[in-house]
Coordinates of C-alpha atoms in Angstrom, one line a residue:
M1 CA -48.4 -26.3 -20.8
H2 CA -45.1 -25.1 -22.3
A3 CA -46.9 -22.9 -24.5
R4 CA -48.8 -21.2 -21.9
R5 CA -45.5 -20.7 -19.8
L6 CA -44.0 -19.0 -22.9
V7 CA -46.8 -16.6 -23.3
R8 CA -46.6 -15.8 -19.6
S9 CA -42.9 -15.1 -19.7
V10 CA -43.1 -13.1 -22.8
S11 CA -45.9 -10.8 -21.5
A12 CA -44.1 -10.5 -18.2
W13 CA -41.1 -8.8 -19.8
G14 CA -40.2 -5.7 -17.9
P15 CA -38.9 -2.5 -19.5
L16 CA -35.5 -3.4 -19.0
A17 CA -35.9 -6.7 -21.0
I18 CA -37.9 -4.8 -23.8
L19 CA -35.1 -2.2 -24.0
V20 CA -32.4 -4.8 -24.5
L21 CA -34.4 -6.4 -27.2
L22 CA -35.1 -3.2 -28.8
C23 CA -31.3 -2.0 -28.8
T24 CA -29.9 -5.4 -29.9
A25 CA -29.9 -6.7 -33.5
Q26 CA -32.6 -8.1 -35.5
R27 CA -34.2 -11.5 -34.5
A28 CA -32.5 -14.5 -35.5
A29 CA -34.6 -17.7 -36.2
A30 CA -31.4 -19.7 -35.5
A31 CA -28.2 -18.9 -34.0
D32 CA -25.2 -18.5 -36.5
V33 CA -23.3 -21.8 -36.4
A34 CA -19.6 -21.5 -35.5
V35 CA -17.4 -23.7 -37.7
V36 CA -14.7 -25.2 -35.5
D37 CA -11.4 -25.4 -37.3
P38 CA -9.8 -28.6 -36.0
H39 CA -6.4 -27.1 -36.0
A40 CA -7.4 -23.7 -34.3
P41 CA -6.3 -23.4 -30.8
R42 CA -9.1 -21.1 -30.0
V43 CA -12.5 -20.1 -31.7
V44 CA -14.2 -16.8 -30.5
L45 CA -17.8 -17.3 -30.4
T46 CA -19.2 -13.8 -30.0
D47 CA -20.5 -13.7 -33.6
A48 CA -22.3 -17.0 -33.1
L49 CA -24.4 -15.9 -29.9
S50 CA -28.1 -15.3 -29.6
V51 CA -29.8 -14.3 -26.4
Y52 CA -33.1 -14.2 -24.6
V53 CA -34.1 -12.4 -21.5
D54 CA -36.1 -14.5 -19.1
P55 CA -37.5 -11.9 -16.4
T56 CA -39.4 -14.7 -14.6
G57 CA -36.3 -16.8 -14.2
K58 CA -38.8 -20.0 -14.3
L59 CA -37.9 -21.3 -17.9
D60 CA -35.9 -24.4 -18.3
V61 CA -33.8 -25.7 -21.0
E62 CA -36.7 -27.8 -22.3
D63 CA -38.8 -24.6 -22.7
V64 CA -36.1 -22.6 -24.4
A65 CA -35.0 -25.3 -26.7
Q66 CA -38.5 -25.9 -28.3
P67 CA -38.4 -24.9 -32.2
A68 CA -41.5 -22.7 -31.6
F69 CA -39.3 -20.6 -29.1
A70 CA -36.4 -20.1 -31.6
D71 CA -37.7 -16.8 -32.8
H72 CA -37.6 -15.2 -29.2
F73 CA -33.5 -15.3 -29.3
V74 CA -31.8 -12.2 -30.9
A75 CA -28.2 -11.7 -31.9
P76 CA -26.7 -8.7 -30.1
T77 CA -25.0 -6.2 -32.5
G78 CA -22.9 -4.6 -29.9
D79 CA -20.0 -6.1 -28.2
P80 CA -21.3 -9.2 -26.3
R81 CA -18.7 -8.7 -23.6
N82 CA -20.5 -5.6 -22.4
L83 CA -24.3 -6.1 -22.4
G84 CA -24.8 -3.6 -19.4
H85 CA -26.8 -4.6 -16.4
I86 CA -29.6 -7.1 -17.0
H87 CA -30.8 -8.4 -13.7
S88 CA -33.1 -11.2 -15.2
V89 CA -31.9 -14.6 -16.3
L90 CA -30.1 -14.5 -19.6
W91 CA -30.2 -17.5 -21.9
I92 CA -27.5 -17.5 -24.5
R93 CA -27.6 -20.1 -27.5
F94 CA -24.9 -21.0 -29.8
A95 CA -24.2 -23.8 -32.4
L96 CA -20.9 -25.5 -33.1
R97 CA -20.1 -27.5 -36.3
F98 CA -17.1 -29.9 -36.0
A99 CA -15.2 -31.3 -39.0
P100 CA -15.6 -35.0 -39.7
G101 CA -13.1 -37.0 -37.7
D102 CA -12.5 -34.2 -35.3
R103 CA -12.5 -35.8 -31.7
A104 CA -9.9 -33.4 -29.9
P105 CA -11.2 -32.4 -26.6
R106 CA -12.6 -28.9 -26.4
V107 CA -13.2 -26.6 -23.5
L108 CA -15.8 -23.6 -23.3
E109 CA -14.4 -20.6 -21.5
L110 CA -16.4 -17.7 -20.2
A111 CA -13.5 -15.4 -19.4
Y112 CA -15.3 -13.2 -16.9
P113 CA -15.1 -13.9 -13.3
F114 CA -18.1 -11.9 -11.9
V115 CA -21.1 -14.3 -12.8
D116 CA -23.4 -15.5 -10.3
S117 CA -24.7 -18.5 -11.9
L118 CA -23.9 -20.4 -15.0
T119 CA -25.3 -23.5 -16.2
L120 CA -24.3 -25.1 -19.5
Y121 CA -26.6 -27.3 -21.3
A122 CA -24.9 -29.7 -23.9
P123 CA -27.0 -31.9 -26.3
R124 CA -26.7 -35.7 -25.5
P125 CA -26.4 -37.9 -28.5
G126 CA -29.7 -39.5 -27.7
G127 CA -31.6 -36.4 -26.9
G128 CA -31.9 -34.3 -23.9
F129 CA -29.1 -32.2 -22.5
E130 CA -26.3 -32.6 -20.0
A131 CA -25.9 -29.9 -17.4
S132 CA -22.8 -28.5 -16.0
R133 CA -22.5 -25.9 -13.3
A134 CA -20.3 -23.1 -12.7
G135 CA -20.4 -19.3 -11.5
D136 CA -19.4 -17.6 -8.3
H137 CA -22.4 -19.2 -6.3
T138 CA -20.9 -22.7 -7.2
R139 CA -18.3 -24.3 -4.9
V140 CA -15.1 -24.8 -7.0
S141 CA -15.2 -28.4 -6.1
E142 CA -18.6 -28.7 -7.7
R143 CA -17.6 -27.1 -11.1
A144 CA -16.8 -29.2 -14.0
L145 CA -13.4 -27.6 -14.3
P146 CA -11.9 -25.6 -11.5
D147 CA -10.2 -22.3 -12.8
R148 CA -10.1 -18.7 -12.2
G149 CA -12.4 -18.3 -15.1
F150 CA -15.5 -20.5 -15.9
L151 CA -14.7 -23.6 -18.0
F152 CA -17.0 -26.4 -19.3
P153 CA -15.7 -29.4 -21.2
I154 CA -17.2 -29.8 -24.6
A155 CA -17.3 -33.3 -26.4
P156 CA -17.0 -32.7 -30.2
T157 CA -19.7 -34.0 -32.6
P158 CA -17.5 -35.1 -35.5
G159 CA -19.2 -34.1 -38.9
G160 CA -22.2 -32.5 -37.4
A161 CA -23.7 -29.4 -35.6
A162 CA -24.7 -29.2 -32.1
T163 CA -26.8 -26.3 -30.3
Y164 CA -25.8 -25.6 -26.8
Y165 CA -27.7 -23.2 -24.3
L166 CA -26.1 -21.3 -21.4
R167 CA -28.2 -20.1 -18.6
Y168 CA -26.6 -16.9 -17.1
Q169 CA -27.8 -15.1 -14.2
S170 CA -25.8 -12.1 -12.4
V171 CA -26.5 -8.9 -10.7
G172 CA -23.6 -7.1 -12.0
L173 CA -22.4 -6.4 -15.7
V174 CA -23.5 -9.0 -18.3
S175 CA -20.4 -9.9 -20.2
L176 CA -20.1 -12.9 -22.7
P177 CA -16.5 -13.2 -23.6
L178 CA -17.0 -16.8 -24.8
S179 CA -14.3 -19.0 -26.5
L180 CA -13.8 -22.6 -27.5
W181 CA -10.5 -23.9 -26.9
R182 CA -8.5 -27.0 -27.7
D183 CA -7.9 -28.6 -24.4
D184 CA -4.0 -28.7 -25.1
A185 CA -4.0 -25.0 -26.2
L186 CA -5.8 -23.7 -23.1
R187 CA -3.5 -25.7 -20.9
A188 CA -0.5 -23.8 -22.6
A189 CA -2.4 -20.5 -22.4
R190 CA -3.1 -21.0 -18.7
Q191 CA 0.8 -21.8 -18.2
T192 CA 1.7 -18.5 -19.7
E193 CA -0.7 -16.7 -17.8
A194 CA 0.3 -18.4 -14.5
L195 CA 3.9 -17.2 -15.3
A196 CA 2.7 -13.5 -16.0
L197 CA 0.5 -13.6 -12.9
G198 CA 3.3 -15.0 -10.8
I199 CA 5.6 -12.5 -11.9
Y200 CA 3.0 -9.7 -11.2
Y201 CA 2.0 -10.9 -7.8
G202 CA 5.7 -11.8 -7.0
C203 CA 6.7 -8.3 -7.5
L204 CA 3.9 -6.8 -5.5
I205 CA 4.5 -9.1 -2.6
T206 CA 8.4 -8.5 -2.9
L207 CA 7.7 -4.7 -2.5
L208 CA 5.3 -5.3 0.3
L209 CA 7.9 -7.4 2.3
Y210 CA 10.7 -4.9 1.4
N211 CA 8.6 -2.0 2.9
L212 CA 7.6 -4.1 5.9
A213 CA 11.2 -4.6 6.7
L214 CA 11.8 -1.0 6.4
Y215 CA 9.1 -0.3 8.9
V216 CA 10.5 -2.9 11.3
A217 CA 13.9 -1.3 10.9
L218 CA 12.8 2.5 10.9
R219 CA 9.4 2.3 12.7
A220 CA 8.2 5.1 10.3
R221 CA 4.5 4.8 9.8
V222 CA 4.6 5.7 6.2
Y223 CA 6.2 2.2 5.3
L224 CA 3.4 0.6 7.2
A225 CA 0.8 2.6 5.2
Y226 CA 2.4 1.4 2.1
V227 CA 2.3 -2.4 3.2
V228 CA -1.3 -1.9 4.1
Y229 CA -2.2 -0.3 0.7
T230 CA -0.2 -3.0 -1.3
A231 CA -2.0 -5.6 0.6
T232 CA -5.4 -4.2 -0.2
M233 CA -4.3 -3.8 -3.9
V234 CA -3.1 -7.5 -3.9
F235 CA -6.7 -8.5 -2.7
F236 CA -8.4 -6.2 -5.1
M237 CA -6.5 -7.6 -8.0
G238 CA -7.1 -11.1 -6.8
T239 CA -10.8 -10.5 -6.9
Q240 CA -10.8 -9.0 -10.4
N241 CA -8.9 -11.9 -12.1
G242 CA -10.7 -14.6 -10.1
L243 CA -7.8 -15.7 -8.2
A244 CA -9.2 -14.8 -4.8
S245 CA -12.3 -16.9 -5.2
L246 CA -10.2 -19.9 -6.6
Y247 CA -7.6 -19.9 -3.7
L248 CA -8.8 -17.9 -0.8
Y249 CA -12.5 -19.0 -0.3
P250 CA -13.1 -21.8 -3.1
E251 CA -15.8 -23.5 -0.9
L252 CA -17.6 -20.3 0.3
P253 CA -19.6 -19.0 -2.6
Q254 CA -21.7 -17.1 -0.3
I255 CA -18.9 -14.4 0.4
V256 CA -17.8 -14.2 -3.2
D257 CA -20.1 -11.3 -4.1
R258 CA -19.4 -9.3 -1.0
A259 CA -15.6 -10.0 -1.2
S260 CA -15.5 -8.2 -4.6
Y261 CA -17.3 -5.2 -3.1
L262 CA -15.2 -5.3 -0.1
A263 CA -12.0 -5.4 -2.1
V264 CA -13.0 -2.2 -4.0
V265 CA -13.6 -0.3 -0.8
L266 CA -10.6 -1.7 0.9
A267 CA -8.2 -0.6 -2.0
A268 CA -9.9 2.8 -2.1
T269 CA -9.6 3.2 1.7
G270 CA -5.9 2.0 1.6
V271 CA -4.7 4.6 -0.9
T272 CA -6.4 7.3 1.1
Y273 CA -4.6 6.1 4.3
F274 CA -1.3 5.9 2.4
V275 CA -1.5 9.2 0.6
H276 CA -2.6 11.0 3.8
T277 CA 0.3 9.6 5.6
Y278 CA 2.9 9.9 2.9
L279 CA 2.1 13.4 2.0
A280 CA 1.5 14.7 5.7
S281 CA -1.6 16.2 4.2
G282 CA -2.8 17.6 7.6
A283 CA 0.5 19.7 7.9
L284 CA 0.6 20.8 4.1
S285 CA -3.2 21.4 3.8
P286 CA -5.5 20.9 6.8
R287 CA -8.5 20.8 4.5
A288 CA -7.0 18.2 2.3
G289 CA -6.1 16.3 5.3
R290 CA -9.6 16.5 6.8
V291 CA -11.1 15.2 3.4
L292 CA -8.8 12.3 3.4
R293 CA -9.6 11.4 7.0
T294 CA -13.3 11.6 6.1
L295 CA -13.0 9.3 3.2
Q296 CA -11.1 6.8 5.5
W297 CA -13.9 6.9 7.9
L298 CA -16.5 6.8 5.3
G299 CA -14.7 3.7 3.7
L300 CA -14.7 1.8 7.0
A301 CA -18.3 2.5 7.4
I302 CA -19.1 1.1 4.0
L303 CA -17.0 -1.9 4.9
V304 CA -19.0 -2.5 7.9
A305 CA -22.4 -2.1 5.9
I306 CA -21.4 -4.2 2.8
P307 CA -22.1 -7.6 4.4
V308 CA -25.6 -6.6 5.2
A309 CA -26.7 -4.1 2.7
P310 CA -28.6 -5.3 -0.5
R311 CA -26.3 -6.4 -3.3
L312 CA -27.2 -3.6 -5.7
V313 CA -26.7 -1.0 -2.9
A314 CA -23.4 -2.6 -1.9
F315 CA -22.4 -2.7 -5.7
W316 CA -23.2 1.1 -6.4
C317 CA -21.7 2.1 -2.8
S318 CA -18.4 0.3 -3.5
M319 CA -18.2 1.5 -7.2
L320 CA -18.9 5.1 -6.5
F321 CA -16.7 5.3 -3.4
G322 CA -13.9 3.6 -5.2
L323 CA -14.1 6.1 -8.1
G324 CA -14.5 9.2 -5.7
A325 CA -11.5 8.3 -3.6
V326 CA -9.3 7.8 -6.6
L327 CA -10.3 11.3 -8.0
V328 CA -9.9 12.9 -4.5
V329 CA -6.5 11.3 -4.0
Y330 CA -5.3 12.3 -7.4
S331 CA -6.6 16.0 -6.9
V332 CA -4.7 16.3 -3.5
A333 CA -1.5 14.9 -4.9
L334 CA -1.7 17.3 -7.9
Y335 CA -2.6 20.2 -5.7
H336 CA 0.4 19.5 -3.3
W337 CA 2.8 18.9 -6.2
I338 CA 1.9 22.2 -8.0
G339 CA 0.9 24.3 -5.1
A340 CA 3.6 23.2 -2.5
R341 CA 6.2 21.8 -4.7
S342 CA 6.1 18.6 -2.7
R343 CA 8.4 16.0 -4.0
P344 CA 6.5 13.0 -2.5
A345 CA 3.3 14.5 -4.0
A346 CA 4.9 14.4 -7.3
Y347 CA 5.6 10.7 -6.9
V348 CA 2.1 10.1 -6.0
A349 CA 0.6 12.0 -8.8
V350 CA 2.7 10.3 -11.4
A351 CA 2.5 6.9 -9.8
I352 CA -1.5 7.0 -9.5
T353 CA -1.9 8.3 -13.1
L354 CA -2.2 4.9 -14.8
P355 CA -4.2 3.0 -12.1
A356 CA -6.6 6.0 -11.8
A357 CA -7.3 5.9 -15.4
G358 CA -7.7 2.2 -15.3
A359 CA -10.0 2.3 -12.2
S360 CA -12.1 4.9 -13.9
L361 CA -12.4 2.9 -17.2
L362 CA -13.1 -0.3 -15.1
F363 CA -15.8 1.6 -13.3
L364 CA -17.3 2.8 -16.6
R365 CA -17.0 -0.8 -18.1
N366 CA -18.8 -2.2 -14.9
I367 CA -21.7 0.2 -15.4
G368 CA -21.8 -0.5 -19.2
L369 CA -20.6 2.9 -20.5
F370 CA -17.2 1.7 -21.8
P371 CA -16.5 -1.4 -24.0
V372 CA -14.5 -4.3 -22.8
T373 CA -11.0 -3.8 -24.4
W374 CA -7.4 -5.0 -23.2
I375 CA -7.3 -1.7 -21.4
T376 CA -10.0 -2.7 -19.2
E377 CA -8.6 -6.1 -19.0
Y378 CA -5.2 -5.5 -18.1
G379 CA -4.9 -1.8 -17.5
M380 CA -5.3 -2.2 -13.7
Q381 CA -2.7 -4.8 -13.6
I382 CA -0.1 -2.6 -15.6
G383 CA -1.2 0.4 -13.8
T384 CA -0.9 -1.0 -10.2
M385 CA 2.6 -2.5 -10.9
F386 CA 3.8 0.9 -12.3
E387 CA 2.2 2.7 -9.3
M388 CA 3.8 0.4 -6.6
L389 CA 7.2 0.7 -8.2
V390 CA 7.1 4.5 -8.4
L391 CA 5.8 4.8 -4.9
S392 CA 8.5 2.4 -3.6
L393 CA 11.1 4.5 -5.3
G394 CA 9.7 7.4 -3.6
L395 CA 9.7 5.7 -0.2
A396 CA 13.3 4.9 -0.8
E397 CA 14.1 8.4 -0.8
Q398 CA 12.3 8.7 2.6
V399 CA 15.0 6.4 4.1
A400 CA 17.5 9.1 3.8
V401 CA 15.1 11.8 4.9
I402 CA 14.0 9.8 8.0
R403 CA 17.6 9.1 8.9
R404 CA 18.8 12.6 8.5
E405 CA 15.7 13.7 10.6
R406 CA 16.5 11.1 13.3
E407 CA 20.2 12.1 13.4
E408 CA 19.2 15.7 13.8
A409 CA 16.8 14.7 16.5
R410 CA 19.4 12.7 18.2
R411 CA 21.9 15.4 18.1
A412 CA 19.4 18.0 19.4
A413 CA 18.8 15.7 22.2
S414 CA 22.5 15.2 23.2
E415 CA 24.2 18.2 21.8
D416 CA 24.3 21.7 23.1
A417 CA 22.9 23.9 20.4
L418 CA 25.3 26.9 21.1
T419 CA 28.7 25.2 21.3
G420 CA 28.1 21.9 19.7
L421 CA 29.4 20.0 22.7
A422 CA 27.6 17.3 24.6
N423 CA 24.9 18.5 26.9
R424 CA 23.7 17.7 30.4
T425 CA 21.5 14.8 29.1
H426 CA 24.4 13.3 27.1
L427 CA 26.7 13.5 30.1
A428 CA 24.1 12.0 32.4
A429 CA 23.8 9.0 30.2
A430 CA 27.6 8.6 29.3
L431 CA 28.9 8.8 33.0
P432 CA 27.4 5.5 34.3
Q433 CA 28.9 3.7 31.2
I434 CA 32.3 5.3 31.8
L435 CA 32.1 4.4 35.4
S436 CA 31.1 0.7 34.6
R437 CA 34.0 0.3 32.3
A438 CA 36.5 1.8 34.8
R439 CA 35.4 -0.7 37.5
R440 CA 35.4 -3.6 35.1
N441 CA 39.0 -2.6 34.0
G442 CA 40.4 -1.3 37.1
R443 CA 41.1 2.1 35.6
R444 CA 40.8 5.5 37.1
F445 CA 39.1 8.5 35.6
G446 CA 38.6 12.2 36.5
V447 CA 35.9 14.6 36.4
L448 CA 36.8 18.4 35.9
W449 CA 34.2 20.9 36.7
I450 CA 34.8 24.1 35.0
D451 CA 33.2 27.5 35.6
I452 CA 33.9 30.5 33.3
D453 CA 34.9 33.6 35.4
D454 CA 33.4 37.0 34.5
L455 CA 30.9 35.9 31.9
K456 CA 28.1 38.0 33.3
P457 CA 30.0 41.3 33.1
I458 CA 30.8 40.6 29.4
N459 CA 27.2 39.9 28.8
D460 CA 26.1 43.1 30.6
R461 CA 28.7 45.3 29.0
Y462 CA 28.9 43.9 25.4
G463 CA 25.7 42.0 25.1
H464 CA 24.6 38.4 25.0
A465 CA 25.9 38.0 21.4
A466 CA 29.5 38.7 22.6
G467 CA 29.0 36.4 25.6
D468 CA 27.8 33.5 23.1
A469 CA 30.8 34.1 20.9
L470 CA 33.0 33.8 24.0
L471 CA 31.5 30.6 24.9
R472 CA 31.7 29.1 21.4
H473 CA 35.3 30.0 21.2
T474 CA 36.0 28.6 24.8
A475 CA 34.3 25.3 23.8
A476 CA 36.5 25.1 20.7
R477 CA 39.5 25.6 22.8
M478 CA 38.6 23.0 25.3
R479 CA 38.2 20.5 22.7
E480 CA 41.6 21.3 21.3
A481 CA 43.2 20.8 24.7
V482 CA 41.7 17.4 25.6
R483 CA 42.5 14.2 24.0
A484 CA 40.1 12.8 21.3
H485 CA 38.4 10.3 23.3
D486 CA 37.8 12.6 26.4
L487 CA 34.3 13.9 26.9
V488 CA 33.4 17.6 27.1
A489 CA 30.0 18.7 28.1
R490 CA 28.1 22.0 28.6
V491 CA 26.1 21.6 31.7
G492 CA 24.9 25.0 32.3
G493 CA 25.3 28.7 31.0
D494 CA 28.9 28.9 31.9
E495 CA 29.8 25.6 33.3
F496 CA 31.2 22.6 31.6
V497 CA 32.6 19.2 32.6
V498 CA 35.4 17.3 31.1
V499 CA 35.7 13.5 31.8
A500 CA 39.3 12.2 31.2
E501 CA 41.4 9.1 31.9
A502 CA 43.5 9.6 35.2
D503 CA 46.8 8.1 36.0
H504 CA 47.6 6.8 39.6
D505 CA 47.9 10.1 41.5
G506 CA 45.9 12.3 39.0
G507 CA 48.9 14.3 37.9
N508 CA 47.8 14.2 34.3
L509 CA 44.5 15.7 35.3
A510 CA 46.4 18.6 37.0
A511 CA 48.4 19.2 33.7
L512 CA 45.0 19.0 31.7
A513 CA 43.4 21.6 34.1
A514 CA 46.6 23.9 33.6
R515 CA 46.2 23.6 29.9
L516 CA 42.6 24.4 29.9
N517 CA 43.1 27.5 32.0
A518 CA 45.9 28.7 29.7
S519 CA 43.7 28.2 26.6
I520 CA 40.6 29.7 28.1
A521 CA 42.5 32.8 29.3
A522 CA 43.9 33.6 25.9
P523 CA 42.1 36.9 24.4
I524 CA 39.3 36.3 21.8
E525 CA 38.8 38.8 18.9
Y526 CA 35.1 39.6 18.7
G527 CA 34.8 42.3 15.9
A528 CA 36.7 45.3 17.2
L529 CA 36.7 44.0 20.7
R530 CA 39.2 41.9 22.7
L531 CA 37.3 39.5 25.1
Q532 CA 39.2 37.9 27.9
T533 CA 38.2 35.6 30.7
S534 CA 39.4 32.9 32.9
A535 CA 38.1 29.6 34.4
S536 CA 37.9 28.1 37.9
I537 CA 38.3 24.3 37.8
G538 CA 37.6 21.5 40.2
I539 CA 38.9 17.9 40.0
A540 CA 37.4 14.8 41.4
I541 CA 38.9 11.3 40.6
Y542 CA 37.3 7.8 40.6
P543 CA 37.8 5.9 42.9
L544 CA 40.0 8.1 45.0
H545 CA 37.3 10.8 45.9
A546 CA 34.1 8.8 45.3
D547 CA 33.0 5.7 43.7
N548 CA 29.6 6.9 42.2
V549 CA 28.5 9.3 39.6
S550 CA 26.5 11.7 41.8
D551 CA 29.3 12.0 44.4
L552 CA 32.1 12.5 41.8
L553 CA 30.1 15.3 40.3
A554 CA 29.4 16.9 43.8
R555 CA 33.1 16.6 44.8
A556 CA 34.3 18.2 41.6
D557 CA 31.8 21.0 42.0
R558 CA 32.9 21.8 45.5
A559 CA 36.5 21.8 44.4
M560 CA 35.5 24.3 41.7
Y561 CA 34.1 26.6 44.2
E562 CA 37.3 26.4 46.1
A563 CA 39.3 27.4 43.1
K564 CA 36.7 30.4 42.6
A565 CA 37.2 31.4 46.2
A566 CA 41.0 31.4 45.7
G567 CA 40.6 34.2 42.8
G568 CA 39.9 32.1 39.8
S569 CA 42.0 31.2 36.9
T570 CA 43.2 28.2 38.8
Y571 CA 42.2 24.5 39.7
R572 CA 41.7 22.7 42.9
L573 CA 41.7 18.9 43.5
A574 CA 38.9 17.5 45.7
A575 CA 39.9 16.9 49.3

């Protein structure tokens, strides 16, 4: 029965399986035996592997372990860490020879976190095999050893050789970075890795929290965009090195496959959102802005589709979208940097260079076109750390820019553009506060309403530029005439208001009005011209003339008209 099953399985090989066998090394009657040095902390097993493709997926270990089946295993000549995409079940065979007396516990590691199903068949001393399960589709609690990679305990056979079989099934890239560790050496290596990963993720999370604090303080959307992008990158890198499945959803193997695809699309969508926000692409280049917005919507659509799409469709959509988004973002950043001399674009272009290269090489590795090297293993981590630091430095510059823009906006909202004095809006906001303090402290203050006499004839005769110059000089003189804590505001074309503390009978305000009249009446040099005007001033005192803001202003305004009716260049106290 076993023989008939073997014949059926061999005859059922599809073109992909045949291609794999033709492109690999020559058939091996038996796997090379890996001699385990009892003192070596780690033994790499890539040279001791032979493989067999089972397109039916129905063979079990008793079938493939038969002596008659040994010729069907082949030893790959290429890098076993990158065998491309083989969607059939793959059987891996290797043999280990231990030194006499070697009883140190060993651990077999498959250092690739994207395998659907793994089952190690270890020979029992009395015959048969002991099965241990791992892989993405196995709950962490059901694995022999919980880890971000896939680990299997190995009991040495002192002085002898033992042949092991590993059943491997995955939709993605087939990668066989198999190593045999001494248990104590693996623990030490994991401690070092934990320290490095802790520093890496600690730095990313620190940058995330720092920019989240900036967003809360400044309410600038660019910092929120950075936080979103950093969060998606943390999740993406967590799926790449197996930490997400180990800590976020260890008992939900049904979502592991989709989570890795979602992470790619999330990170790609996050970078388009951040760059679009940071570079203000719609303003600098409407076309680039539309492209980035389209990518964001496309990313959201793919995110919705991934949970229900076939796995191969989800895989290719996520990989192609991720690569395309990185290339578009990089091109937009370069375009803005070179074409518009945008400093933020320079930060983006420099920052994204390493992770863009790392993402491209990772994509090429995942489709089998680039070998597995330290660049593809650690390039994304190095690149993302570099990227987040550079972008954070660029955003730090934005703090000064945002504060300057807000200060300019605040001044524009509360400052008269021509004279630099407070404007009507500022006066309306300040007067209720001044009134409240005066009531609380039992103090008096006065409102002086000032109207410039004969401004219109100067505008008509010499032009509005001359009139503006007159107003600017008049405003400067009023600032000089009042005390530092008095408020001077321009409330109309030729009307001003001064708010100042008042003594019991308002005598100091009368003196202030006289000083203002004298300073305003002094001639002003404007080119070859001597411009001269005067002012009519009305005074109202709290609480003598009114106990609220609107009445104080109205009484001061009426007193000003009384001064103007008296011929101008004088002041009147409200009746």
